[in-house]
Amino acid sequence: MIGLECQPLKMMAAFGMRIQLNGESLELPNGETVAALLTRLELTGRRVAVELNLDIVPRSQHADTTLNDGDTVEVVHAIGGG
């Protein structure tokens, strides 16, 4: 039982903040950038729009925009079709 109680503590050490991503709660390391989040989501190089706390984050600022605990992020990517 003790081992089970210690495991969540290790997870919290690795993931120090919680954001809302497309309406779902997600734990991330402190200091995560928008670019790192897109890499984590396997969306690097794709045509995406990122909204951070109701403001659009230009692609040129993805690498320099740091996420913070409690942020709300919406990521929308274009899908071709017809």
Short mmCIF file of C-alpha atoms in Angstrom, two decimals:
data_model
loop_
_atom_site.label_atom_id
_atom_site.label_comp_id
_atom_site.label_asym_id
_atom_site.label_seq_id
_atom_site.Cartn_x
_atom_site.Cartn_y
_atom_site.Cartn_z
CA MET A 1 0.00 0.00 0.00
CA ILE A 2 2.84 2.41 0.72
CA GLY A 3 4.20 2.00 -2.82
CA LEU A 4 0.84 2.99 -4.28
CA GLU A 5 0.76 6.17 -2.21
CA CYS A 6 4.24 7.23 -3.35
CA GLN A 7 3.56 6.90 -7.08
CA PRO A 8 1.28 9.98 -7.38
CA LEU A 9 3.90 12.07 -5.57
CA LYS A 10 6.45 11.18 -8.24
CA MET A 11 3.99 12.18 -10.95
CA MET A 12 3.34 15.56 -9.34
CA ALA A 13 7.08 16.22 -9.17
CA ALA A 14 7.40 15.61 -12.91
CA PHE A 15 4.22 17.50 -13.79
CA GLY A 16 3.94 20.71 -11.82
CA MET A 17 1.02 22.50 -13.48
CA ARG A 18 -2.43 21.77 -14.79
CA ILE A 19 -4.06 23.42 -17.83
CA GLN A 20 -7.34 22.98 -19.65
CA LEU A 21 -6.69 21.72 -23.18
CA ASN A 22 -9.73 21.66 -25.46
CA GLY A 23 -11.94 21.30 -22.39
CA GLU A 24 -9.90 18.49 -20.77
CA SER A 25 -7.58 18.76 -17.79
CA LEU A 26 -3.91 18.08 -18.59
CA GLU A 27 -0.85 18.01 -16.33
CA LEU A 28 2.38 19.42 -17.77
CA PRO A 29 5.88 20.21 -16.56
CA ASN A 30 6.41 23.75 -15.29
CA GLY A 31 7.74 26.02 -18.01
CA GLU A 32 6.14 24.12 -20.93
CA THR A 33 5.84 26.27 -24.05
CA VAL A 34 3.14 26.23 -26.69
CA ALA A 35 5.68 24.71 -29.11
CA ALA A 36 6.51 21.92 -26.64
CA LEU A 37 2.80 21.24 -26.12
CA LEU A 38 2.30 20.92 -29.88
CA THR A 39 5.24 18.50 -30.03
CA ARG A 40 3.69 16.49 -27.18
CA LEU A 41 0.41 16.38 -29.16
CA GLU A 42 2.29 15.32 -32.32
CA LEU A 43 1.09 18.44 -34.14
CA THR A 44 4.50 19.91 -35.00
CA GLY A 45 4.53 21.23 -38.56
CA ARG A 46 0.77 20.95 -38.96
CA ARG A 47 -1.53 23.86 -39.69
CA VAL A 48 -2.94 24.67 -36.27
CA ALA A 49 -4.46 27.63 -34.49
CA VAL A 50 -3.67 28.01 -30.80
CA GLU A 51 -5.79 30.07 -28.44
CA LEU A 52 -4.37 30.80 -24.99
CA ASN A 53 -6.79 32.32 -22.48
CA LEU A 54 -9.01 33.63 -25.32
CA ASP A 55 -6.07 35.18 -27.26
CA ILE A 56 -4.66 33.72 -30.49
CA VAL A 57 -0.95 32.87 -30.23
CA PRO A 58 0.78 33.57 -33.56
CA ARG A 59 2.92 30.70 -34.88
CA SER A 60 5.98 32.96 -34.62
CA GLN A 61 5.44 33.13 -30.83
CA HIS A 62 4.80 29.42 -30.10
CA ALA A 63 8.39 28.78 -28.95
CA ASP A 64 8.47 31.87 -26.71
CA THR A 65 5.02 31.54 -25.13
CA THR A 66 5.18 29.78 -21.77
CA LEU A 67 2.10 28.10 -20.34
CA ASN A 68 1.12 28.65 -16.71
CA ASP A 69 -0.88 26.73 -14.16
CA GLY A 70 -4.60 27.26 -14.77
CA ASP A 71 -4.27 28.37 -18.40
CA THR A 72 -6.99 27.49 -20.88
CA VAL A 73 -5.69 26.34 -24.27
CA GLU A 74 -7.65 25.50 -27.40
CA VAL A 75 -5.84 23.86 -30.31
CA VAL A 76 -7.62 23.50 -33.63
CA HIS A 77 -5.99 21.93 -36.66
CA ALA A 78 -7.16 22.07 -40.25
CA ILE A 79 -8.22 18.82 -41.86
CA GLY A 80 -8.50 18.69 -45.64
CA GLY A 81 -11.29 16.88 -47.32
CA GLY A 82 -14.16 17.28 -49.61
#
